């Protein structure tokens, strides 16, 4: 499977590269574009400030340009938090997308978004300050209306970015469970 994996607002941290290596070890081809041109941040606030200075459109443009050379192969779009929202936007706009793997984040859905049973898997903390229950319920219903085949996994007590061992949010048990389920999802997309 060809996977385009987008980093969070912290930038292209070691955890993103480690995740890509884990996916490669499972037989996938993975790209990890650096949308922040080498900048990484120690706090969400610093990362958000940098993202805002670039502008949402510029960040999205960088993501589109990174994915474009590979989209004909049929990508699974994936990402962490901010990267998940970017992955979702690209997957819903790419009729060749094979799947969408969201870790710690979602995004608004255009009312005109339409996909043909796109496999989607979301992994998110419970509760999550950035992904509230009401938001996730509405998101799930909208994704269903858009034609996506959605699975949601919640991890009670985990922090927002619980798969990153370098952050205070890290939860080893939730992270391992996430990767186990996500790798199964990717195997299913590949054989489907």
Tab-separated table of C-alpha atoms in Angstrom:
chain	number	residue	atom	x	y	z
A	1	UNK	CA	0.000	0.000	0.000
A	2	UNK	CA	1.187	3.545	-0.771
A	3	UNK	CA	0.773	5.801	2.260
A	4	UNK	CA	1.119	9.572	2.471
A	5	UNK	CA	1.674	10.313	6.182
A	6	UNK	CA	1.349	13.914	7.393
A	7	UNK	CA	2.883	15.256	10.598
A	8	UNK	CA	1.124	17.143	13.393
A	9	UNK	CA	1.460	20.807	14.321
A	10	UNK	CA	4.656	19.809	16.180
A	11	UNK	CA	6.331	19.282	12.797
A	12	UNK	CA	8.130	16.259	11.370
A	13	UNK	CA	9.235	14.823	14.718
A	14	UNK	CA	11.062	11.513	15.259
A	15	UNK	CA	7.735	9.843	16.175
A	16	UNK	CA	6.450	10.454	12.636
A	17	UNK	CA	9.551	8.861	11.128
A	18	UNK	CA	9.237	5.946	13.574
A	19	UNK	CA	5.599	5.482	12.553
A	20	UNK	CA	6.639	5.491	8.890
A	21	UNK	CA	9.319	2.878	9.654
A	22	UNK	CA	6.721	0.723	11.417
A	23	UNK	CA	4.474	0.934	8.350
A	24	UNK	CA	7.389	0.150	6.025
A	25	UNK	CA	8.288	-2.886	8.127
A	26	UNK	CA	4.730	-4.110	7.495
A	27	UNK	CA	5.379	-3.895	3.745
A	28	UNK	CA	3.996	-0.465	2.880
A	29	UNK	CA	5.607	2.338	0.907
A	30	UNK	CA	5.413	5.529	2.969
A	31	UNK	CA	6.126	9.202	2.323
A	32	UNK	CA	6.398	11.754	5.146
A	33	UNK	CA	6.372	15.229	3.619
A	34	UNK	CA	7.744	18.039	5.763
A	35	UNK	CA	5.134	20.783	5.478
A	36	UNK	CA	7.051	23.005	7.926
A	37	UNK	CA	10.401	22.891	6.051
A	38	UNK	CA	12.433	21.416	8.889
A	39	UNK	CA	10.833	23.341	11.758
A	40	UNK	CA	9.678	21.368	14.795
A	41	UNK	CA	8.104	22.673	17.973
A	42	UNK	CA	8.003	21.768	21.665
A	43	UNK	CA	4.438	22.939	22.278
A	44	UNK	CA	1.143	22.871	20.408
A	45	UNK	CA	0.933	26.645	20.768
A	46	UNK	CA	4.286	27.222	19.027
A	47	UNK	CA	3.325	24.874	16.223
A	48	UNK	CA	-0.082	26.496	15.776
A	49	UNK	CA	1.503	29.943	15.710
A	50	UNK	CA	3.884	28.823	12.966
A	51	UNK	CA	1.072	27.173	11.010
A	52	UNK	CA	-0.976	30.372	11.266
A	53	UNK	CA	2.004	32.414	10.016
A	54	UNK	CA	2.165	30.194	6.935
A	55	UNK	CA	-1.601	30.254	6.476
A	56	UNK	CA	-3.981	27.313	6.108
A	57	UNK	CA	-3.994	27.580	2.304
A	58	UNK	CA	-0.188	27.448	2.083
A	59	UNK	CA	0.017	24.375	4.322
A	60	UNK	CA	-2.675	22.641	2.258
A	61	UNK	CA	-0.932	23.621	-0.985
A	62	UNK	CA	2.314	22.068	0.280
A	63	UNK	CA	0.436	18.870	1.128
A	64	UNK	CA	-1.222	18.708	-2.299
A	65	UNK	CA	2.136	19.256	-4.025
A	66	UNK	CA	3.726	16.507	-1.896
A	67	UNK	CA	0.977	14.001	-2.712
A	68	UNK	CA	0.456	14.862	-6.393
A	69	UNK	CA	3.362	12.802	-7.833
A	70	UNK	CA	2.000	9.666	-6.121
A	71	UNK	CA	-1.779	10.069	-6.259
A	72	UNK	CA	-2.156	8.002	-9.457
A	73	UNK	CA	-0.905	5.004	-7.463
A	74	UNK	CA	-3.970	5.130	-5.225
A	75	UNK	CA	-2.845	6.510	-1.873
A	76	UNK	CA	-3.944	5.845	1.648
A	77	UNK	CA	-3.835	9.285	3.238
A	78	UNK	CA	-2.842	9.299	6.908
A	79	UNK	CA	-1.817	11.815	9.504
A	80	UNK	CA	-1.411	12.870	13.099
A	81	UNK	CA	-3.738	15.591	14.480
A	82	UNK	CA	-3.235	18.549	12.089
A	83	UNK	CA	-1.838	16.017	9.615
A	84	UNK	CA	-5.021	13.958	9.963
A	85	UNK	CA	-7.146	16.956	9.046
A	86	UNK	CA	-4.926	17.535	5.990
A	87	UNK	CA	-5.085	13.830	5.073
A	88	UNK	CA	-8.886	13.920	5.314
A	89	UNK	CA	-9.123	16.974	3.045
A	90	UNK	CA	-6.876	15.366	0.422
A	91	UNK	CA	-8.543	11.949	0.572
A	92	UNK	CA	-12.016	13.408	0.125
A	93	UNK	CA	-10.761	15.327	-2.918
A	94	UNK	CA	-8.884	12.438	-4.573
A	95	UNK	CA	-11.090	9.955	-6.435
A	96	UNK	CA	-8.150	7.516	-6.567
A	97	UNK	CA	-7.704	7.486	-2.749
A	98	UNK	CA	-7.687	3.945	-1.369
A	99	UNK	CA	-8.190	4.785	2.301
A	100	UNK	CA	-7.901	7.294	5.113
A	101	UNK	CA	-6.171	6.648	8.443
A	102	UNK	CA	-6.757	9.419	10.983
A	103	UNK	CA	-4.695	9.555	14.169
A	104	UNK	CA	-5.819	12.119	16.741
A	105	UNK	CA	-7.704	14.399	14.389
A	106	UNK	CA	-10.469	15.140	11.908
A	107	UNK	CA	-11.503	18.115	9.815
A	108	UNK	CA	-14.546	19.917	8.479
A	109	UNK	CA	-16.269	18.117	5.630
A	110	UNK	CA	-17.422	20.064	2.586
A	111	UNK	CA	-21.172	19.608	2.064
A	112	UNK	CA	-20.417	18.499	-1.499
A	113	UNK	CA	-17.847	15.844	-0.484
A	114	UNK	CA	-18.665	12.496	-2.052
A	115	UNK	CA	-16.682	9.241	-1.971
A	116	UNK	CA	-17.484	5.685	-2.964
A	117	UNK	CA	-17.256	3.627	0.259
A	118	UNK	CA	-13.805	5.017	1.099
A	119	UNK	CA	-12.447	3.008	4.062
A	120	UNK	CA	-11.781	5.396	6.956
A	121	UNK	CA	-10.376	4.613	10.383
A	122	UNK	CA	-10.109	7.166	13.199
A	123	UNK	CA	-8.123	6.711	16.427
A	124	UNK	CA	-8.730	9.358	19.072
A	125	UNK	CA	-8.409	9.869	22.825
A	126	UNK	CA	-11.493	9.858	25.043
A	127	UNK	CA	-11.971	12.587	26.004
A	128	UNK	CA	-9.952	14.688	23.586
A	129	UNK	CA	-9.908	18.485	23.987
A	130	UNK	CA	-9.564	18.969	20.220
A	131	UNK	CA	-12.096	16.301	19.184
A	132	UNK	CA	-15.155	16.671	21.435
A	133	UNK	CA	-17.879	14.044	21.595
A	134	UNK	CA	-20.429	16.316	19.901
A	135	UNK	CA	-17.978	17.151	17.124
A	136	UNK	CA	-17.107	13.490	16.553
A	137	UNK	CA	-20.759	12.469	16.388
A	138	UNK	CA	-21.478	15.140	13.773
A	139	UNK	CA	-18.278	14.260	11.887
A	140	UNK	CA	-19.190	10.562	11.821
A	141	UNK	CA	-22.659	11.279	10.435
A	142	UNK	CA	-21.301	13.661	7.804
A	143	UNK	CA	-18.632	11.191	6.692
A	144	UNK	CA	-21.329	8.533	6.352
A	145	UNK	CA	-23.471	10.872	4.251
A	146	UNK	CA	-20.427	11.552	2.054
A	147	UNK	CA	-20.187	7.808	1.370
A	148	UNK	CA	-17.265	6.848	3.626
A	149	UNK	CA	-17.090	3.524	5.467
A	150	UNK	CA	-15.978	4.772	8.906
A	151	UNK	CA	-14.592	2.984	11.979
A	152	UNK	CA	-13.876	4.982	15.150
A	153	UNK	CA	-11.637	3.802	17.993
A	154	UNK	CA	-11.533	5.727	21.297
A	155	UNK	CA	-8.854	5.399	23.985
A	156	UNK	CA	-10.062	6.313	27.457
A	157	UNK	CA	-7.627	8.373	29.503
A	158	UNK	CA	-5.040	8.804	26.750
A	159	UNK	CA	-3.670	12.259	25.911
A	160	UNK	CA	-4.394	13.941	22.571
A	161	UNK	CA	-1.219	12.842	20.722
A	162	UNK	CA	-0.837	9.601	22.643
A	163	UNK	CA	1.188	7.771	19.958
A	164	UNK	CA	4.199	10.115	20.240
A	165	UNK	CA	6.703	8.740	22.817
A	166	UNK	CA	8.422	12.146	22.971
A	167	UNK	CA	5.371	14.008	24.279
A	168	UNK	CA	3.645	14.130	27.690
A	169	UNK	CA	0.444	12.770	26.034
A	170	UNK	CA	2.129	9.424	25.303
A	171	UNK	CA	0.246	6.294	26.341
A	172	UNK	CA	2.177	3.137	25.436
A	173	UNK	CA	-0.787	0.779	25.787
A	174	UNK	CA	-3.118	2.949	23.686
A	175	UNK	CA	-0.370	3.515	21.099
A	176	UNK	CA	0.278	-0.213	20.670
A	177	UNK	CA	-3.440	-0.933	20.409
A	178	UNK	CA	-3.757	1.799	17.792
A	179	UNK	CA	-0.939	0.435	15.657
A	180	UNK	CA	-2.243	-3.128	15.910
A	181	UNK	CA	-5.696	-2.075	14.682
A	182	UNK	CA	-4.327	0.381	12.089
A	183	UNK	CA	-2.043	-2.247	10.536
A	184	UNK	CA	-5.023	-4.601	10.265
A	185	UNK	CA	-7.004	-1.825	8.606
A	186	UNK	CA	-4.229	-1.237	6.064
A	187	UNK	CA	-4.022	-4.961	5.313
A	188	UNK	CA	-7.773	-4.928	4.656
A	189	UNK	CA	-7.508	-1.916	2.348
A	190	UNK	CA	-4.668	-3.605	0.474
A	191	UNK	CA	-6.571	-6.834	-0.092
A	192	UNK	CA	-9.908	-5.089	-0.738
